[in-house]
PDB file of C-alpha atoms in Angstrom:
ATOM      1  CA  MET A 280     129.797 109.069 149.069  1.00 39.00           C
ATOM      2  CA  SER A 281     131.169 109.145 145.509  1.00 45.00           C
ATOM      3  CA  ASP A 282     132.857 105.743 146.001  1.00 57.00           C
ATOM      4  CA  ASP A 283     129.945 104.256 147.583  1.00 69.00           C
ATOM      5  CA  PHE A 284     127.891 104.400 144.258  1.00 76.00           C
ATOM      6  CA  GLU A 285     127.149 100.992 142.726  1.00 81.00           C
ATOM      7  CA  LEU A 286     124.500 100.478 140.015  1.00 81.00           C
ATOM      8  CA  ASP A 287     122.388  97.447 140.444  1.00 84.00           C
ATOM      9  CA  THR A 288     123.025  95.841 137.208  1.00 85.00           C
ATOM     10  CA  ASP A 289     121.475  92.518 138.389  1.00 88.00           C
ATOM     11  CA  ASP A 290     118.202  94.508 138.631  1.00 90.00           C
ATOM     12  CA  LEU A 291     118.560  96.149 135.297  1.00 91.00           C
ATOM     13  CA  THR A 292     119.405  92.745 133.742  1.00 92.00           C
ATOM     14  CA  ARG A 293     116.241  91.239 135.417  1.00 94.00           C
ATOM     15  CA  ARG A 294     114.024  94.014 133.950  1.00 93.00           C
ATOM     16  CA  MET A 295     115.531  93.659 130.598  1.00 93.00           C
ATOM     17  CA  GLN A 296     114.800  89.834 130.771  1.00 94.00           C
ATOM     18  CA  GLY A 297     111.199  90.697 131.616  1.00 93.00           C
ATOM     19  CA  ALA A 298     110.959  92.461 128.400  1.00 93.00           C
ATOM     20  CA  ILE A 299     112.168  89.495 126.427  1.00 93.00           C
ATOM     21  CA  ALA A 300     109.797  87.171 128.337  1.00 92.00           C
ATOM     22  CA  ASN A 301     107.021  89.433 127.235  1.00 90.00           C
ATOM     23  CA  LEU A 302     108.260  89.320 123.754  1.00 90.00           C
ATOM     24  CA  ARG A 303     108.177  85.542 123.891  1.00 89.00           C
ATOM     25  CA  VAL A 304     104.711  85.432 125.045  1.00 84.00           C
ATOM     26  CA  GLU A 305     103.486  87.784 122.372  1.00 83.00           C
ATOM     27  CA  LEU A 306     105.462  85.803 119.619  1.00 84.00           C
ATOM     28  CA  ALA A 307     103.761  82.507 120.851  1.00 79.00           C
ATOM     29  CA  SER A 308     100.367  83.870 120.207  1.00 73.00           C
ATOM     30  CA  LEU A 309     101.190  84.368 116.644  1.00 74.00           C
ATOM     31  CA  ARG A 310      99.878  81.479 114.373  1.00 67.00           C
ATOM     32  CA  THR A 311     102.518  79.566 112.371  1.00 67.00           C
ATOM     33  CA  GLY A 312     100.451  77.100 110.398  1.00 65.00           C
ATOM     34  CA  ARG A 313     101.295  74.670 113.045  1.00 71.00           C
ATOM     35  CA  ALA A 314      98.806  73.925 115.817  1.00 74.00           C
ATOM     36  CA  SER A 315      99.851  75.101 119.426  1.00 76.00           C
ATOM     37  CA  GLY A 316      97.835  75.402 122.600  1.00 78.00           C
ATOM     38  CA  SER A 317      99.584  78.704 123.391  1.00 77.00           C
ATOM     39  CA  MET A 318      97.724  80.352 120.371  1.00 78.00           C
ATOM     40  CA  LEU A 319      94.541  80.345 122.544  1.00 81.00           C
ATOM     41  CA  GLU A 320      96.119  82.276 125.432  1.00 79.00           C
ATOM     42  CA  PRO A 321      94.776  85.627 124.512  1.00 77.00           C
ATOM     43  CA  VAL A 322      91.319  84.354 124.150  1.00 83.00           C
ATOM     44  CA  MET A 323      88.913  85.073 126.931  1.00 88.00           C
ATOM     45  CA  VAL A 324      85.587  83.445 127.640  1.00 90.00           C
ATOM     46  CA  ASP A 325      82.644  84.943 129.367  1.00 88.00           C
ATOM     47  CA  ALA A 326      82.063  82.230 132.144  1.00 86.00           C
ATOM     48  CA  TYR A 327      79.975  82.886 134.936  1.00 84.00           C
ATOM     49  CA  GLY A 328      79.986  86.715 134.639  1.00 86.00           C
ATOM     50  CA  SER A 329      83.852  87.114 134.418  1.00 89.00           C
ATOM     51  CA  MET A 330      86.322  86.925 131.677  1.00 89.00           C
ATOM     52  CA  THR A 331      88.222  83.793 131.869  1.00 88.00           C
ATOM     53  CA  PRO A 332      91.187  82.379 129.939  1.00 88.00           C
ATOM     54  CA  ILE A 333      90.246  79.290 127.772  1.00 88.00           C
ATOM     55  CA  ASN A 334      92.440  76.897 129.545  1.00 86.00           C
ATOM     56  CA  GLN A 335      90.574  77.535 132.775  1.00 89.00           C
ATOM     57  CA  VAL A 336      87.226  76.448 131.380  1.00 90.00           C
ATOM     58  CA  GLY A 337      88.594  73.329 129.498  1.00 90.00           C
ATOM     59  CA  THR A 338      91.407  71.269 128.634  1.00 90.00           C
ATOM     60  CA  VAL A 339      93.388  72.340 125.463  1.00 90.00           C
ATOM     61  CA  ASN A 340      95.149  69.489 123.439  1.00 90.00           C
ATOM     62  CA  VAL A 341      97.076  69.358 120.154  1.00 89.00           C
ATOM     63  CA  PRO A 342      96.317  65.833 119.007  1.00 88.00           C
ATOM     64  CA  GLU A 343      97.604  66.429 115.541  1.00 86.00           C
ATOM     65  CA  PRO A 344      99.979  68.981 113.823  1.00 81.00           C
ATOM     66  CA  ARG A 345      96.997  70.977 112.332  1.00 83.00           C
ATOM     67  CA  MET A 346      94.234  70.364 114.946  1.00 88.00           C
ATOM     68  CA  VAL A 347      93.670  71.851 118.387  1.00 90.00           C
ATOM     69  CA  THR A 348      90.931  70.444 120.546  1.00 92.00           C
ATOM     70  CA  ILE A 349      89.222  71.927 123.630  1.00 91.00           C
ATOM     71  CA  ASN A 350      87.410  69.580 125.954  1.00 92.00           C
ATOM     72  CA  VAL A 351      85.132  72.016 127.860  1.00 90.00           C
ATOM     73  CA  TRP A 352      84.274  70.930 131.257  1.00 91.00           C
ATOM     74  CA  ASP A 353      80.870  72.542 131.586  1.00 88.00           C
ATOM     75  CA  LYS A 354      78.349  71.888 128.716  1.00 90.00           C
ATOM     76  CA  ALA A 355      76.774  75.195 129.351  1.00 89.00           C
ATOM     77  CA  LEU A 356      79.995  76.963 128.406  1.00 89.00           C
ATOM     78  CA  VAL A 357      80.404  75.289 125.024  1.00 89.00           C
ATOM     79  CA  GLY A 358      78.604  77.880 123.019  1.00 90.00           C
ATOM     80  CA  LYS A 359      80.337  80.693 124.691  1.00 90.00           C
ATOM     81  CA  VAL A 360      83.792  79.376 124.119  1.00 89.00           C
ATOM     82  CA  GLU A 361      82.908  78.759 120.423  1.00 90.00           C
ATOM     83  CA  LYS A 362      81.842  82.223 120.206  1.00 89.00           C
ATOM     84  CA  ALA A 363      84.928  83.602 121.864  1.00 88.00           C
ATOM     85  CA  ILE A 364      87.142  81.772 119.332  1.00 86.00           C
ATOM     86  CA  ARG A 365      85.015  82.973 116.409  1.00 86.00           C
ATOM     87  CA  GLU A 366      85.374  86.855 117.691  1.00 84.00           C
ATOM     88  CA  SER A 367      89.059  86.464 118.708  1.00 76.00           C
ATOM     89  CA  GLY A 368      90.465  87.290 115.156  1.00 69.00           C
ATOM     90  CA  LEU A 369      92.551  84.034 115.107  1.00 71.00           C
ATOM     91  CA  GLY A 370      91.040  83.205 111.643  1.00 71.00           C
ATOM     92  CA  ILE A 371      89.982  79.787 112.982  1.00 79.00           C
ATOM     93  CA  ASN A 372      86.498  78.115 112.427  1.00 85.00           C
ATOM     94  CA  PRO A 373      85.565  75.943 115.352  1.00 89.00           C
ATOM     95  CA  GLN A 374      83.787  72.532 114.824  1.00 89.00           C
ATOM     96  CA  LEU A 375      81.566  71.229 117.646  1.00 90.00           C
ATOM     97  CA  ASN A 376      81.473  67.650 118.640  1.00 87.00           C
ATOM     98  CA  GLY A 377      79.657  67.434 121.890  1.00 84.00           C
ATOM     99  CA  THR A 378      81.585  69.155 124.668  1.00 83.00           C
ATOM    100  CA  ILE A 379      84.703  68.934 122.430  1.00 90.00           C
ATOM    101  CA  ILE A 380      85.555  71.730 120.207  1.00 91.00           C
ATOM    102  CA  MET A 381      87.965  71.110 117.424  1.00 91.00           C
ATOM    103  CA  LEU A 382      89.897  73.812 115.670  1.00 89.00           C
ATOM    104  CA  PRO A 383      91.392  72.775 112.417  1.00 87.00           C
ATOM    105  CA  ILE A 384      94.308  74.942 111.621  1.00 81.00           C
ATOM    106  CA  PRO A 385      94.443  76.046 107.895  1.00 77.00           C
ATOM    107  CA  GLU A 386      97.431  76.448 105.821  1.00 78.00           C
ATOM    108  CA  LEU A 387      98.865  79.872 105.799  1.00 76.00           C
ATOM    109  CA  ASN A 388      99.094  81.633 102.505  1.00 81.00           C
ATOM    110  CA  GLU A 389     102.146  83.674 101.520  1.00 85.00           C
ATOM    111  CA  GLU A 390     100.552  87.040 102.034  1.00 83.00           C
ATOM    112  CA  ARG A 391      99.365  86.190 105.653  1.00 79.00           C
ATOM    113  CA  ARG A 392     102.820  84.733 106.293  1.00 83.00           C
ATOM    114  CA  ARG A 393     104.356  88.255 105.319  1.00 86.00           C
ATOM    115  CA  GLU A 394     101.746  90.038 107.498  1.00 82.00           C
ATOM    116  CA  LEU A 395     102.668  87.902 110.510  1.00 83.00           C
ATOM    117  CA  THR A 396     106.435  88.430 110.270  1.00 87.00           C
ATOM    118  CA  LYS A 397     105.618  92.160 110.099  1.00 87.00           C
ATOM    119  CA  VAL A 398     103.598  91.779 113.328  1.00 84.00           C
ATOM    120  CA  ALA A 399     106.390  89.966 114.937  1.00 88.00           C
ATOM    121  CA  GLY A 400     108.768  92.663 113.930  1.00 90.00           C
ATOM    122  CA  HIS A 401     106.573  95.224 115.649  1.00 89.00           C
ATOM    123  CA  TYR A 402     106.531  92.999 118.809  1.00 90.00           C
ATOM    124  CA  ALA A 403     110.294  93.057 118.657  1.00 93.00           C
ATOM    125  CA  GLU A 404     110.623  96.808 118.339  1.00 94.00           C
ATOM    126  CA  SER A 405     108.338  97.176 121.286  1.00 93.00           C
ATOM    127  CA  ALA A 406     110.768  94.949 123.307  1.00 94.00           C
ATOM    128  CA  ARG A 407     113.793  96.980 121.945  1.00 96.00           C
ATOM    129  CA  VAL A 408     112.090 100.317 123.030  1.00 96.00           C
ATOM    130  CA  ALA A 409     111.394  98.850 126.562  1.00 95.00           C
ATOM    131  CA  ILE A 410     115.015  97.670 126.856  1.00 95.00           C
ATOM    132  CA  ARG A 411     116.253 101.138 125.755  1.00 95.00           C
ATOM    133  CA  ASN A 412     114.109 102.767 128.233  1.00 95.00           C
ATOM    134  CA  LEU A 413     115.724 100.560 130.957  1.00 94.00           C
ATOM    135  CA  ARG A 414     118.960 101.499 129.622  1.00 95.00           C
ATOM    136  CA  ARG A 415     118.024 105.283 130.062  1.00 95.00           C
ATOM    137  CA  ASP A 416     117.055 104.658 133.445  1.00 93.00           C
ATOM    138  CA  GLY A 417     120.392 103.266 134.302  1.00 92.00           C
ATOM    139  CA  MET A 418     122.062 106.065 132.571  1.00 93.00           C
ATOM    140  CA  ASP A 419     120.011 108.706 134.531  1.00 93.00           C
ATOM    141  CA  GLN A 420     121.031 107.137 137.751  1.00 91.00           C
ATOM    142  CA  ILE A 421     124.709 107.346 136.850  1.00 91.00           C
ATOM    143  CA  LYS A 422     124.246 111.034 135.776  1.00 92.00           C
ATOM    144  CA  LYS A 423     122.639 111.722 139.154  1.00 91.00           C
ATOM    145  CA  ALA A 424     125.586 109.961 140.961  1.00 89.00           C
ATOM    146  CA  LYS A 425     128.111 112.098 138.716  1.00 89.00           C
ATOM    147  CA  ASN A 426     126.371 115.328 140.104  1.00 90.00           C
ATOM    148  CA  ASP A 427     126.714 113.870 143.578  1.00 89.00           C
ATOM    149  CA  GLY A 428     130.452 113.522 143.185  1.00 88.00           C
ATOM    150  CA  LEU A 429     131.025 110.178 141.124  1.00 87.00           C
ATOM    151  CA  SER A 430     134.393 110.116 139.416  1.00 89.00           C
ATOM    152  CA  GLU A 431     134.606 110.398 135.667  1.00 90.00           C
ATOM    153  CA  ASP A 432     136.446 107.090 135.476  1.00 91.00           C
ATOM    154  CA  ASP A 433     133.621 105.529 137.522  1.00 90.00           C
ATOM    155  CA  GLN A 434     131.123 107.071 135.542  1.00 90.00           C
ATOM    156  CA  LYS A 435     132.546 105.598 132.220  1.00 93.00           C
ATOM    157  CA  PHE A 436     132.863 102.059 133.977  1.00 92.00           C
ATOM    158  CA  TRP A 437     129.055 102.193 134.875  1.00 91.00           C
ATOM    159  CA  GLU A 438     128.091 103.570 131.694  1.00 93.00           C
ATOM    160  CA  ALA A 439     130.089 100.819 129.635  1.00 94.00           C
ATOM    161  CA  ALA A 440     128.325  98.125 132.130  1.00 92.00           C
ATOM    162  CA  VAL A 441     124.899  99.426 131.243  1.00 93.00           C
ATOM    163  CA  GLN A 442     125.676  99.509 127.589  1.00 95.00           C
ATOM    164  CA  GLU A 443     127.070  96.027 127.613  1.00 95.00           C
ATOM    165  CA  VAL A 444     123.821  94.649 129.271  1.00 94.00           C
ATOM    166  CA  THR A 445     121.661  96.467 126.914  1.00 95.00           C
ATOM    167  CA  ASP A 446     123.421  95.215 123.787  1.00 95.00           C
ATOM    168  CA  LEU A 447     123.204  91.627 125.134  1.00 95.00           C
ATOM    169  CA  HIS A 448     119.481  92.075 125.486  1.00 95.00           C
ATOM    170  CA  ILE A 449     118.959  93.859 122.156  1.00 96.00           C
ATOM    171  CA  LYS A 450     120.923  90.897 120.348  1.00 96.00           C
ATOM    172  CA  LEU A 451     118.653  88.457 122.322  1.00 95.00           C
ATOM    173  CA  VAL A 452     115.419  90.196 120.908  1.00 95.00           C
ATOM    174  CA  ASP A 453     116.776  90.171 117.522  1.00 95.00           C
ATOM    175  CA  GLU A 454     117.631  86.301 117.708  1.00 95.00           C
ATOM    176  CA  THR A 455     114.258  85.564 119.189  1.00 93.00           C
ATOM    177  CA  VAL A 456     112.309  87.429 116.587  1.00 93.00           C
ATOM    178  CA  GLU A 457     114.548  86.047 113.435  1.00 94.00           C
ATOM    179  CA  THR A 458     113.810  82.516 114.762  1.00 92.00           C
ATOM    180  CA  LYS A 459     110.012  83.225 114.844  1.00 89.00           C
ATOM    181  CA  GLN A 460     109.753  84.903 111.376  1.00 89.00           C
ATOM    182  CA  ALA A 461     111.843  82.055 109.846  1.00 88.00           C
ATOM    183  CA  GLU A 462     109.205  79.573 111.652  1.00 85.00           C
ATOM    184  CA  ILE A 463     106.459  81.636 110.195  1.00 83.00           C
ATOM    185  CA  MET A 464     107.754  81.642 106.643  1.00 83.00           C
ATOM    186  CA  GLN A 465     108.552  77.872 106.678  1.00 79.00           C
ATOM    187  CA  VAL A 466     106.048  76.100 104.413  1.00 64.00           C
TER     188      VAL A 466
END
């Protein structure tokens, strides 16, 4: 039984990569002063009685570095889309032009840039915590196998493998957030 133990490090890696993918989605929603269609992903519109993402009620385009446009497909939803953007907390003031909603992206001031880097740091810390929790799950599996007769050498081998995967993913989180913070602080 003790020789049969094999920790599924591929599963551990896949789950840790999921935490990093989630971090990237959260970071994409942070405004950097440059227009991006992904900044509207968290905004939901009350369309036909259900909450719907903006990209499912219109076409989102970025025609200029500081402008996002939304071409709403149904004229009846233009007001609801505009209201959802105003109430989203993005700090963008939509301008109507028929069924097209234009979103001029204002220049970020220094204070807001610092705030956004702190938010990015919080997102990164959440990702680190998720990765550490997955590490703990792996270590718990090893301890359980040790109680079932796993040799001490095998235990050390598997603990080193789990730690290596964890360190790699924590480093990835750090690199990802540093890149985003540098992008936010760029004038």
